[in-house]
Amino acid sequence: MTGPTKTMATLIRRLPLTESSLIVHWCSDEYGIVKCVAKGARRPKSLFAGKLDLFYRCEIEIVPARKGDLHILKDVAVRNSRLELRKTYRQTLAASYFVKLLETVAEIESPIADLADLLERGLDYLLTHPPDRRAVLHFEKQLASMLGILETGVDPASSISDTFGKLPKQREELMKLFESAS
């Protein structure tokens, strides 16, 4: 990245930095996982007030860091708030699992157009469909295929786990919820 850059991205993580600022992680197809400081975001009259919530799809403007990978978030315009993902615990948990799984396999600031598109499709699916075992397994299969680690006769989750380490903890809880609902 050189000079201020605009891109579409989904907010995937928020962390407090100071009393008034946040560190926010975005998933962008052009730049991959991008970390930014949102200066003053925690102030009541902030330019960012109401615009930095998980799963929001936004047009963002980033000022690249001179050193390191922590950039400055200059502007945000929410394009899709995906508020429906907060309707049920299951929807929020499934969306969180998709995000955590993507974070497990993606490198910081590496273009991941296919993976970012998979995340977008997964989150958008959850907006209108209750999460179920089939949806989670489909997401894992698509991810393993895109990563080139899908093997015939091998569970995609096992392939991901074997290649990248432990799967996110949300998966176990999701599977228990799916079993109890059957």
Short mmCIF file of N, CA and C in Angstrom, two decimals:
data_model
loop_
_atom_site.label_atom_id
_atom_site.label_comp_id
_atom_site.label_asym_id
_atom_site.label_seq_id
_atom_site.Cartn_x
_atom_site.Cartn_y
_atom_site.Cartn_z
N MET A 1 0.84 -1.18 0.00
CA MET A 1 0.00 0.00 0.00
C MET A 1 0.88 1.24 0.00
N THR A 2 0.57 2.14 -0.89
CA THR A 2 1.27 3.43 -0.90
C THR A 2 0.24 4.53 -1.00
N GLY A 3 0.34 5.51 -0.12
CA GLY A 3 -0.62 6.61 -0.10
C GLY A 3 -1.97 6.14 0.41
N PRO A 4 -2.86 7.09 0.74
CA PRO A 4 -4.20 6.71 1.21
C PRO A 4 -4.90 5.81 0.20
N THR A 5 -5.52 4.76 0.70
CA THR A 5 -6.12 3.74 -0.14
C THR A 5 -7.56 3.49 0.28
N LYS A 6 -8.46 3.39 -0.70
CA LYS A 6 -9.85 3.02 -0.42
C LYS A 6 -10.07 1.59 -0.88
N THR A 7 -10.84 0.85 -0.08
CA THR A 7 -11.18 -0.52 -0.43
C THR A 7 -12.45 -0.93 0.30
N MET A 8 -13.09 -1.97 -0.19
CA MET A 8 -14.22 -2.57 0.51
C MET A 8 -13.67 -3.64 1.44
N ALA A 9 -14.21 -3.70 2.66
CA ALA A 9 -13.70 -4.66 3.64
C ALA A 9 -14.78 -4.99 4.67
N THR A 10 -14.61 -6.12 5.33
CA THR A 10 -15.50 -6.54 6.41
C THR A 10 -14.74 -6.48 7.71
N LEU A 11 -15.36 -5.86 8.72
CA LEU A 11 -14.72 -5.75 10.03
C LEU A 11 -14.79 -7.11 10.72
N ILE A 12 -13.63 -7.63 11.10
CA ILE A 12 -13.59 -8.98 11.68
C ILE A 12 -13.08 -9.03 13.12
N ARG A 13 -12.53 -7.91 13.60
CA ARG A 13 -12.05 -7.90 15.00
C ARG A 13 -11.91 -6.47 15.48
N ARG A 14 -12.24 -6.26 16.77
CA ARG A 14 -12.10 -4.95 17.42
C ARG A 14 -11.38 -5.15 18.75
N LEU A 15 -10.36 -4.36 18.99
CA LEU A 15 -9.61 -4.44 20.24
C LEU A 15 -9.39 -3.04 20.78
N PRO A 16 -9.55 -2.83 22.09
CA PRO A 16 -9.24 -1.51 22.64
C PRO A 16 -7.74 -1.24 22.57
N LEU A 17 -7.38 -0.02 22.23
CA LEU A 17 -5.97 0.38 22.19
C LEU A 17 -5.69 1.34 23.34
N THR A 18 -6.47 2.39 23.42
CA THR A 18 -6.37 3.37 24.50
C THR A 18 -7.79 3.66 24.98
N GLU A 19 -7.92 4.64 25.87
CA GLU A 19 -9.26 5.00 26.33
C GLU A 19 -10.13 5.52 25.20
N SER A 20 -9.51 6.05 24.16
CA SER A 20 -10.31 6.65 23.09
C SER A 20 -10.15 5.97 21.73
N SER A 21 -9.22 5.03 21.59
CA SER A 21 -8.95 4.45 20.27
C SER A 21 -9.11 2.94 20.24
N LEU A 22 -9.30 2.41 19.05
CA LEU A 22 -9.44 0.97 18.83
C LEU A 22 -8.42 0.49 17.79
N ILE A 23 -8.10 -0.79 17.87
CA ILE A 23 -7.43 -1.47 16.77
C ILE A 23 -8.52 -2.30 16.11
N VAL A 24 -8.70 -2.13 14.81
CA VAL A 24 -9.71 -2.89 14.08
C VAL A 24 -9.04 -3.70 12.98
N HIS A 25 -9.50 -4.92 12.80
CA HIS A 25 -8.98 -5.80 11.75
C HIS A 25 -10.06 -5.92 10.68
N TRP A 26 -9.64 -5.81 9.45
CA TRP A 26 -10.53 -5.88 8.30
C TRP A 26 -10.13 -7.03 7.40
N CYS A 27 -11.09 -7.59 6.70
CA CYS A 27 -10.82 -8.57 5.64
C CYS A 27 -11.19 -7.93 4.32
N SER A 28 -10.17 -7.71 3.49
CA SER A 28 -10.35 -7.09 2.18
C SER A 28 -9.82 -8.04 1.12
N ASP A 29 -10.53 -8.16 0.01
CA ASP A 29 -10.03 -9.05 -1.04
C ASP A 29 -8.75 -8.52 -1.67
N GLU A 30 -8.58 -7.22 -1.72
CA GLU A 30 -7.37 -6.62 -2.32
C GLU A 30 -6.14 -6.74 -1.42
N TYR A 31 -6.34 -6.53 -0.12
CA TYR A 31 -5.20 -6.44 0.80
C TYR A 31 -5.19 -7.53 1.87
N GLY A 32 -6.14 -8.42 1.87
CA GLY A 32 -6.20 -9.48 2.87
C GLY A 32 -6.62 -8.96 4.23
N ILE A 33 -6.00 -9.50 5.26
CA ILE A 33 -6.28 -9.07 6.63
C ILE A 33 -5.46 -7.81 6.88
N VAL A 34 -6.14 -6.72 7.22
CA VAL A 34 -5.49 -5.43 7.43
C VAL A 34 -5.82 -4.94 8.83
N LYS A 35 -4.78 -4.52 9.56
CA LYS A 35 -4.95 -3.98 10.92
C LYS A 35 -4.84 -2.46 10.87
N CYS A 36 -5.78 -1.78 11.54
CA CYS A 36 -5.79 -0.31 11.54
C CYS A 36 -6.05 0.22 12.94
N VAL A 37 -5.52 1.41 13.19
CA VAL A 37 -5.87 2.16 14.40
C VAL A 37 -7.00 3.11 14.02
N ALA A 38 -8.07 3.05 14.78
CA ALA A 38 -9.18 3.99 14.61
C ALA A 38 -9.07 5.00 15.75
N LYS A 39 -8.35 6.08 15.47
CA LYS A 39 -8.08 7.09 16.51
C LYS A 39 -9.38 7.78 16.93
N GLY A 40 -9.61 7.82 18.23
CA GLY A 40 -10.78 8.49 18.78
C GLY A 40 -12.08 7.74 18.59
N ALA A 41 -12.03 6.50 18.14
CA ALA A 41 -13.25 5.75 17.84
C ALA A 41 -14.14 5.51 19.05
N ARG A 42 -13.57 5.54 20.25
CA ARG A 42 -14.35 5.26 21.45
C ARG A 42 -14.95 6.52 22.07
N ARG A 43 -14.70 7.65 21.45
CA ARG A 43 -15.29 8.90 21.94
C ARG A 43 -16.73 9.00 21.45
N PRO A 44 -17.62 9.60 22.27
CA PRO A 44 -19.04 9.68 21.89
C PRO A 44 -19.30 10.41 20.57
N LYS A 45 -18.55 11.46 20.27
CA LYS A 45 -18.79 12.24 19.06
C LYS A 45 -17.80 11.91 17.95
N SER A 46 -17.28 10.71 17.99
CA SER A 46 -16.29 10.28 17.00
C SER A 46 -16.88 10.19 15.60
N LEU A 47 -16.05 10.42 14.62
CA LEU A 47 -16.41 10.22 13.21
C LEU A 47 -16.79 8.75 12.96
N PHE A 48 -16.25 7.86 13.79
CA PHE A 48 -16.48 6.42 13.62
C PHE A 48 -17.66 5.89 14.44
N ALA A 49 -18.33 6.73 15.23
CA ALA A 49 -19.41 6.28 16.10
C ALA A 49 -20.48 5.52 15.31
N GLY A 50 -20.78 4.30 15.76
CA GLY A 50 -21.80 3.48 15.11
C GLY A 50 -21.38 2.82 13.81
N LYS A 51 -20.12 2.96 13.43
CA LYS A 51 -19.66 2.44 12.14
C LYS A 51 -18.69 1.27 12.25
N LEU A 52 -18.26 0.96 13.47
CA LEU A 52 -17.24 -0.08 13.63
C LEU A 52 -17.78 -1.22 14.48
N ASP A 53 -18.56 -2.08 13.87
CA ASP A 53 -19.07 -3.24 14.57
C ASP A 53 -18.76 -4.49 13.76
N LEU A 54 -18.68 -5.62 14.45
CA LEU A 54 -18.32 -6.87 13.79
C LEU A 54 -19.24 -7.20 12.63
N PHE A 55 -18.66 -7.70 11.59
CA PHE A 55 -19.32 -8.18 10.38
C PHE A 55 -19.82 -7.06 9.46
N TYR A 56 -19.62 -5.80 9.84
CA TYR A 56 -20.03 -4.70 8.97
C TYR A 56 -19.21 -4.74 7.68
N ARG A 57 -19.88 -4.57 6.56
CA ARG A 57 -19.21 -4.45 5.26
C ARG A 57 -19.12 -2.95 4.97
N CYS A 58 -17.91 -2.46 4.80
CA CYS A 58 -17.69 -1.01 4.69
C CYS A 58 -16.74 -0.67 3.56
N GLU A 59 -16.86 0.57 3.11
CA GLU A 59 -15.83 1.15 2.27
C GLU A 59 -14.92 1.90 3.23
N ILE A 60 -13.65 1.55 3.25
CA ILE A 60 -12.72 2.17 4.19
C ILE A 60 -11.62 2.90 3.45
N GLU A 61 -11.09 3.92 4.11
CA GLU A 61 -9.92 4.62 3.60
C GLU A 61 -8.82 4.45 4.64
N ILE A 62 -7.68 3.98 4.17
CA ILE A 62 -6.55 3.65 5.04
C ILE A 62 -5.34 4.49 4.65
N VAL A 63 -4.66 5.00 5.67
CA VAL A 63 -3.36 5.66 5.45
C VAL A 63 -2.31 4.64 5.88
N PRO A 64 -1.47 4.18 4.95
CA PRO A 64 -0.50 3.14 5.27
C PRO A 64 0.50 3.56 6.35
N ALA A 65 0.89 2.59 7.16
CA ALA A 65 1.90 2.83 8.19
C ALA A 65 3.26 3.04 7.53
N ARG A 66 4.07 3.88 8.13
CA ARG A 66 5.43 4.07 7.62
C ARG A 66 6.28 2.85 7.91
N LYS A 67 6.05 2.29 9.11
CA LYS A 67 6.74 1.07 9.52
C LYS A 67 5.70 0.12 10.11
N GLY A 68 5.90 -1.16 9.92
CA GLY A 68 5.01 -2.14 10.51
C GLY A 68 3.72 -2.33 9.73
N ASP A 69 2.77 -3.01 10.38
CA ASP A 69 1.52 -3.35 9.70
C ASP A 69 0.28 -2.76 10.37
N LEU A 70 0.47 -1.76 11.22
CA LEU A 70 -0.66 -1.11 11.90
C LEU A 70 -0.91 0.24 11.23
N HIS A 71 -1.90 0.26 10.35
CA HIS A 71 -2.21 1.44 9.54
C HIS A 71 -3.18 2.37 10.28
N ILE A 72 -3.46 3.52 9.69
CA ILE A 72 -4.40 4.48 10.26
C ILE A 72 -5.71 4.41 9.47
N LEU A 73 -6.81 4.23 10.17
CA LEU A 73 -8.12 4.26 9.53
C LEU A 73 -8.56 5.71 9.43
N LYS A 74 -8.74 6.18 8.21
CA LYS A 74 -9.07 7.59 7.99
C LYS A 74 -10.57 7.82 7.86
N ASP A 75 -11.26 6.90 7.17
CA ASP A 75 -12.69 7.09 6.94
C ASP A 75 -13.38 5.74 6.77
N VAL A 76 -14.67 5.70 7.12
CA VAL A 76 -15.48 4.49 7.01
C VAL A 76 -16.87 4.87 6.52
N ALA A 77 -17.37 4.11 5.57
CA ALA A 77 -18.76 4.26 5.13
C ALA A 77 -19.39 2.86 5.15
N VAL A 78 -20.37 2.66 6.02
CA VAL A 78 -21.02 1.35 6.14
C VAL A 78 -21.88 1.10 4.91
N ARG A 79 -21.67 -0.05 4.28
CA ARG A 79 -22.46 -0.44 3.10
C ARG A 79 -23.47 -1.53 3.45
N ASN A 80 -23.13 -2.38 4.42
CA ASN A 80 -24.04 -3.44 4.85
C ASN A 80 -23.74 -3.75 6.31
N SER A 81 -24.68 -3.45 7.18
CA SER A 81 -24.43 -3.64 8.62
C SER A 81 -24.62 -5.09 9.07
N ARG A 82 -25.32 -5.87 8.29
CA ARG A 82 -25.57 -7.28 8.62
C ARG A 82 -26.11 -7.44 10.04
N LEU A 83 -27.02 -6.58 10.43
CA LEU A 83 -27.58 -6.63 11.78
C LEU A 83 -28.30 -7.95 12.06
N GLU A 84 -28.79 -8.61 11.02
CA GLU A 84 -29.51 -9.87 11.21
C GLU A 84 -28.62 -10.96 11.80
N LEU A 85 -27.31 -10.81 11.69
CA LEU A 85 -26.40 -11.81 12.26
C LEU A 85 -26.43 -11.80 13.79
N ARG A 86 -27.06 -10.80 14.37
CA ARG A 86 -27.15 -10.71 15.82
C ARG A 86 -28.51 -11.19 16.35
N LYS A 87 -29.36 -11.69 15.46
CA LYS A 87 -30.70 -12.12 15.87
C LYS A 87 -30.65 -13.28 16.84
N THR A 88 -29.80 -14.27 16.55
CA THR A 88 -29.71 -15.44 17.43
C THR A 88 -28.25 -15.70 17.78
N TYR A 89 -28.07 -16.37 18.88
CA TYR A 89 -26.72 -16.73 19.31
C TYR A 89 -26.06 -17.63 18.26
N ARG A 90 -26.84 -18.54 17.69
CA ARG A 90 -26.31 -19.45 16.68
C ARG A 90 -25.76 -18.72 15.46
N GLN A 91 -26.50 -17.71 15.00
CA GLN A 91 -26.04 -16.95 13.83
C GLN A 91 -24.73 -16.22 14.14
N THR A 92 -24.68 -15.60 15.31
CA THR A 92 -23.47 -14.87 15.71
C THR A 92 -22.30 -15.84 15.87
N LEU A 93 -22.56 -16.99 16.47
CA LEU A 93 -21.51 -17.99 16.67
C LEU A 93 -20.99 -18.53 15.33
N ALA A 94 -21.89 -18.82 14.41
CA ALA A 94 -21.47 -19.33 13.10
C ALA A 94 -20.67 -18.27 12.34
N ALA A 95 -21.13 -17.03 12.38
CA ALA A 95 -20.40 -15.94 11.72
C ALA A 95 -19.01 -15.78 12.34
N SER A 96 -18.94 -15.86 13.65
CA SER A 96 -17.65 -15.76 14.35
C SER A 96 -16.73 -16.91 13.96
N TYR A 97 -17.29 -18.10 13.82
CA TYR A 97 -16.48 -19.25 13.41
C TYR A 97 -15.91 -19.05 12.01
N PHE A 98 -16.73 -18.58 11.09
CA PHE A 98 -16.25 -18.33 9.73
C PHE A 98 -15.08 -17.34 9.74
N VAL A 99 -15.23 -16.27 10.52
CA VAL A 99 -14.18 -15.24 10.61
C VAL A 99 -12.91 -15.82 11.24
N LYS A 100 -13.06 -16.51 12.35
CA LYS A 100 -11.88 -17.08 13.04
C LYS A 100 -11.16 -18.10 12.16
N LEU A 101 -11.93 -18.89 11.44
CA LEU A 101 -11.32 -19.88 10.55
C LEU A 101 -10.52 -19.18 9.45
N LEU A 102 -11.08 -18.12 8.90
CA LEU A 102 -10.36 -17.36 7.88
C LEU A 102 -9.08 -16.75 8.46
N GLU A 103 -9.17 -16.20 9.66
CA GLU A 103 -7.98 -15.62 10.30
C GLU A 103 -6.91 -16.68 10.54
N THR A 104 -7.33 -17.90 10.79
CA THR A 104 -6.39 -19.00 11.03
C THR A 104 -5.55 -19.31 9.80
N VAL A 105 -6.16 -19.20 8.62
CA VAL A 105 -5.48 -19.64 7.40
C VAL A 105 -4.87 -18.50 6.58
N ALA A 106 -5.28 -17.26 6.83
CA ALA A 106 -4.82 -16.14 6.00
C ALA A 106 -3.62 -15.44 6.63
N GLU A 107 -2.73 -14.96 5.79
CA GLU A 107 -1.60 -14.17 6.25
C GLU A 107 -1.96 -12.69 6.21
N ILE A 108 -1.39 -11.93 7.13
CA ILE A 108 -1.63 -10.49 7.19
C ILE A 108 -1.17 -9.84 5.88
N GLU A 109 -2.02 -9.00 5.33
CA GLU A 109 -1.73 -8.18 4.14
C GLU A 109 -1.31 -8.97 2.91
N SER A 110 -1.87 -10.15 2.74
CA SER A 110 -1.69 -10.91 1.51
C SER A 110 -3.03 -10.94 0.79
N PRO A 111 -3.08 -10.57 -0.48
CA PRO A 111 -4.35 -10.58 -1.20
C PRO A 111 -5.02 -11.95 -1.12
N ILE A 112 -6.28 -11.96 -0.74
CA ILE A 112 -7.01 -13.22 -0.57
C ILE A 112 -8.40 -13.10 -1.20
N ALA A 113 -8.47 -12.69 -2.44
CA ALA A 113 -9.76 -12.43 -3.09
C ALA A 113 -10.72 -13.60 -2.96
N ASP A 114 -10.26 -14.82 -3.22
CA ASP A 114 -11.15 -15.99 -3.14
C ASP A 114 -11.64 -16.23 -1.72
N LEU A 115 -10.73 -16.11 -0.75
CA LEU A 115 -11.11 -16.35 0.64
C LEU A 115 -12.03 -15.24 1.16
N ALA A 116 -11.75 -14.00 0.79
CA ALA A 116 -12.61 -12.89 1.20
C ALA A 116 -14.00 -13.05 0.61
N ASP A 117 -14.07 -13.50 -0.64
CA ASP A 117 -15.36 -13.75 -1.28
C ASP A 117 -16.11 -14.88 -0.57
N LEU A 118 -15.40 -15.92 -0.18
CA LEU A 118 -16.02 -17.02 0.57
C LEU A 118 -16.59 -16.51 1.88
N LEU A 119 -15.84 -15.68 2.59
CA LEU A 119 -16.34 -15.11 3.84
C LEU A 119 -17.60 -14.28 3.59
N GLU A 120 -17.58 -13.44 2.57
CA GLU A 120 -18.75 -12.61 2.23
C GLU A 120 -19.96 -13.48 1.94
N ARG A 121 -19.77 -14.51 1.14
CA ARG A 121 -20.89 -15.40 0.80
C ARG A 121 -21.39 -16.14 2.04
N GLY A 122 -20.46 -16.57 2.91
CA GLY A 122 -20.85 -17.25 4.14
C GLY A 122 -21.66 -16.35 5.06
N LEU A 123 -21.18 -15.13 5.27
CA LEU A 123 -21.90 -14.20 6.14
C LEU A 123 -23.25 -13.82 5.54
N ASP A 124 -23.29 -13.58 4.24
CA ASP A 124 -24.55 -13.23 3.59
C ASP A 124 -25.55 -14.38 3.65
N TYR A 125 -25.06 -15.61 3.54
CA TYR A 125 -25.94 -16.78 3.67
C TYR A 125 -26.59 -16.80 5.06
N LEU A 126 -25.79 -16.52 6.07
CA LEU A 126 -26.30 -16.55 7.45
C LEU A 126 -27.33 -15.46 7.72
N LEU A 127 -27.36 -14.43 6.88
CA LEU A 127 -28.36 -13.36 7.05
C LEU A 127 -29.77 -13.88 6.83
N THR A 128 -29.92 -14.84 5.94
CA THR A 128 -31.25 -15.29 5.54
C THR A 128 -31.54 -16.75 5.84
N HIS A 129 -30.56 -17.47 6.34
CA HIS A 129 -30.74 -18.89 6.64
C HIS A 129 -30.23 -19.19 8.05
N PRO A 130 -30.96 -19.99 8.81
CA PRO A 130 -30.43 -20.38 10.11
C PRO A 130 -29.20 -21.26 9.91
N PRO A 131 -28.16 -21.04 10.70
CA PRO A 131 -26.96 -21.87 10.53
C PRO A 131 -27.26 -23.33 10.87
N ASP A 132 -26.69 -24.22 10.10
CA ASP A 132 -26.82 -25.64 10.38
C ASP A 132 -25.50 -26.34 10.05
N ARG A 133 -25.46 -27.59 10.39
CA ARG A 133 -24.25 -28.39 10.19
C ARG A 133 -23.81 -28.38 8.72
N ARG A 134 -24.78 -28.49 7.83
CA ARG A 134 -24.48 -28.53 6.40
C ARG A 134 -23.78 -27.26 5.93
N ALA A 135 -24.24 -26.11 6.41
CA ALA A 135 -23.64 -24.82 6.01
C ALA A 135 -22.19 -24.72 6.49
N VAL A 136 -21.96 -25.15 7.72
CA VAL A 136 -20.60 -25.09 8.29
C VAL A 136 -19.67 -26.04 7.53
N LEU A 137 -20.14 -27.25 7.27
CA LEU A 137 -19.32 -28.22 6.54
C LEU A 137 -19.04 -27.74 5.11
N HIS A 138 -20.02 -27.09 4.50
CA HIS A 138 -19.83 -26.54 3.15
C HIS A 138 -18.76 -25.45 3.16
N PHE A 139 -18.83 -24.56 4.15
CA PHE A 139 -17.83 -23.49 4.26
C PHE A 139 -16.43 -24.09 4.41
N GLU A 140 -16.31 -25.09 5.28
CA GLU A 140 -15.00 -25.74 5.50
C GLU A 140 -14.50 -26.42 4.22
N LYS A 141 -15.41 -27.08 3.51
CA LYS A 141 -15.02 -27.77 2.27
C LYS A 141 -14.55 -26.77 1.22
N GLN A 142 -15.28 -25.67 1.07
CA GLN A 142 -14.89 -24.64 0.10
C GLN A 142 -13.53 -24.05 0.47
N LEU A 143 -13.33 -23.78 1.76
CA LEU A 143 -12.07 -23.21 2.22
C LEU A 143 -10.91 -24.17 1.95
N ALA A 144 -11.08 -25.43 2.33
CA ALA A 144 -10.03 -26.42 2.09
C ALA A 144 -9.71 -26.55 0.60
N SER A 145 -10.74 -26.51 -0.23
CA SER A 145 -10.53 -26.59 -1.67
C SER A 145 -9.73 -25.39 -2.18
N MET A 146 -10.09 -24.19 -1.74
CA MET A 146 -9.37 -22.98 -2.17
C MET A 146 -7.92 -22.97 -1.71
N LEU A 147 -7.67 -23.61 -0.57
CA LEU A 147 -6.31 -23.67 -0.04
C LEU A 147 -5.49 -24.80 -0.67
N GLY A 148 -6.16 -25.65 -1.44
CA GLY A 148 -5.47 -26.76 -2.09
C GLY A 148 -5.16 -27.91 -1.16
N ILE A 149 -5.93 -28.03 -0.07
CA ILE A 149 -5.66 -29.11 0.89
C ILE A 149 -6.83 -30.09 1.01
N LEU A 150 -7.82 -29.95 0.14
CA LEU A 150 -8.97 -30.85 0.16
C LEU A 150 -8.56 -32.19 -0.43
N GLU A 151 -8.77 -33.26 0.34
CA GLU A 151 -8.43 -34.60 -0.12
C GLU A 151 -9.68 -35.47 -0.13
N THR A 152 -9.81 -36.30 -1.14
CA THR A 152 -10.94 -37.22 -1.22
C THR A 152 -10.91 -38.17 -0.03
N GLY A 153 -12.06 -38.30 0.62
CA GLY A 153 -12.18 -39.21 1.75
C GLY A 153 -11.67 -38.66 3.08
N VAL A 154 -11.18 -37.43 3.08
CA VAL A 154 -10.69 -36.81 4.32
C VAL A 154 -11.60 -35.64 4.68
N ASP A 155 -12.01 -35.58 5.92
CA ASP A 155 -12.85 -34.49 6.41
C ASP A 155 -12.11 -33.16 6.20
N PRO A 156 -12.74 -32.19 5.53
CA PRO A 156 -12.08 -30.90 5.29
C PRO A 156 -11.60 -30.22 6.58
N ALA A 157 -12.38 -30.34 7.65
CA ALA A 157 -11.97 -29.73 8.93
C ALA A 157 -10.67 -30.37 9.42
N SER A 158 -10.54 -31.67 9.23
CA SER A 158 -9.30 -32.36 9.62
C SER A 158 -8.12 -31.88 8.78
N SER A 159 -8.34 -31.69 7.49
CA SER A 159 -7.28 -31.19 6.62
C SER A 159 -6.82 -29.81 7.06
N ILE A 160 -7.80 -28.94 7.38
CA ILE A 160 -7.46 -27.59 7.84
C ILE A 160 -6.72 -27.65 9.16
N SER A 161 -7.23 -28.46 10.08
CA SER A 161 -6.60 -28.60 11.39
C SER A 161 -5.18 -29.16 11.28
N ASP A 162 -4.99 -30.18 10.45
CA ASP A 162 -3.66 -30.78 10.28
C ASP A 162 -2.67 -29.79 9.68
N THR A 163 -3.14 -28.93 8.79
CA THR A 163 -2.26 -27.99 8.10
C THR A 163 -1.97 -26.74 8.92
N PHE A 164 -2.99 -26.22 9.61
CA PHE A 164 -2.85 -24.93 10.28
C PHE A 164 -2.92 -25.01 11.80
N GLY A 165 -3.06 -26.20 12.36
CA GLY A 165 -3.17 -26.33 13.81
C GLY A 165 -4.62 -26.44 14.22
N LYS A 166 -4.86 -26.20 15.46
CA LYS A 166 -6.19 -26.35 16.06
C LYS A 166 -7.25 -25.49 15.36
N LEU A 167 -8.46 -26.05 15.21
CA LEU A 167 -9.59 -25.28 14.68
C LEU A 167 -10.11 -24.32 15.74
N PRO A 168 -10.75 -23.23 15.35
CA PRO A 168 -11.31 -22.29 16.33
C PRO A 168 -12.31 -22.99 17.26
N LYS A 169 -12.33 -22.56 18.50
CA LYS A 169 -13.17 -23.21 19.52
C LYS A 169 -14.67 -23.10 19.22
N GLN A 170 -15.06 -22.14 18.40
CA GLN A 170 -16.47 -21.97 18.07
C GLN A 170 -17.03 -23.20 17.35
N ARG A 171 -16.18 -23.94 16.65
CA ARG A 171 -16.66 -25.10 15.90
C ARG A 171 -17.25 -26.15 16.82
N GLU A 172 -16.55 -26.45 17.89
CA GLU A 172 -17.02 -27.48 18.82
C GLU A 172 -18.38 -27.09 19.40
N GLU A 173 -18.51 -25.83 19.80
CA GLU A 173 -19.78 -25.37 20.36
C GLU A 173 -20.90 -25.42 19.32
N LEU A 174 -20.60 -25.02 18.09
CA LEU A 174 -21.60 -25.10 17.02
C LEU A 174 -22.07 -26.53 16.80
N MET A 175 -21.15 -27.47 16.74
CA MET A 175 -21.52 -28.86 16.50
C MET A 175 -22.39 -29.40 17.63
N LYS A 176 -22.09 -29.00 18.87
CA LYS A 176 -22.93 -29.42 20.00
C LYS A 176 -24.33 -28.84 19.88
N LEU A 177 -24.43 -27.58 19.47
CA LEU A 177 -25.75 -26.96 19.27
C LEU A 177 -26.53 -27.66 18.17
N PHE A 178 -25.85 -28.04 17.09
CA PHE A 178 -26.53 -28.73 16.00
C PHE A 178 -27.01 -30.10 16.44
N GLU A 179 -26.20 -30.81 17.23
CA GLU A 179 -26.59 -32.14 17.72
C GLU A 179 -27.79 -32.05 18.65
N SER A 180 -27.80 -31.05 19.54
CA SER A 180 -28.90 -30.92 20.50
C SER A 180 -30.20 -30.52 19.82
N ALA A 181 -30.11 -29.89 18.65
CA ALA A 181 -31.31 -29.46 17.92
C ALA A 181 -31.92 -30.61 17.11
N SER A 182 -31.12 -31.66 16.85
CA SER A 182 -31.65 -32.76 16.02
C SER A 182 -32.53 -33.68 16.80
#
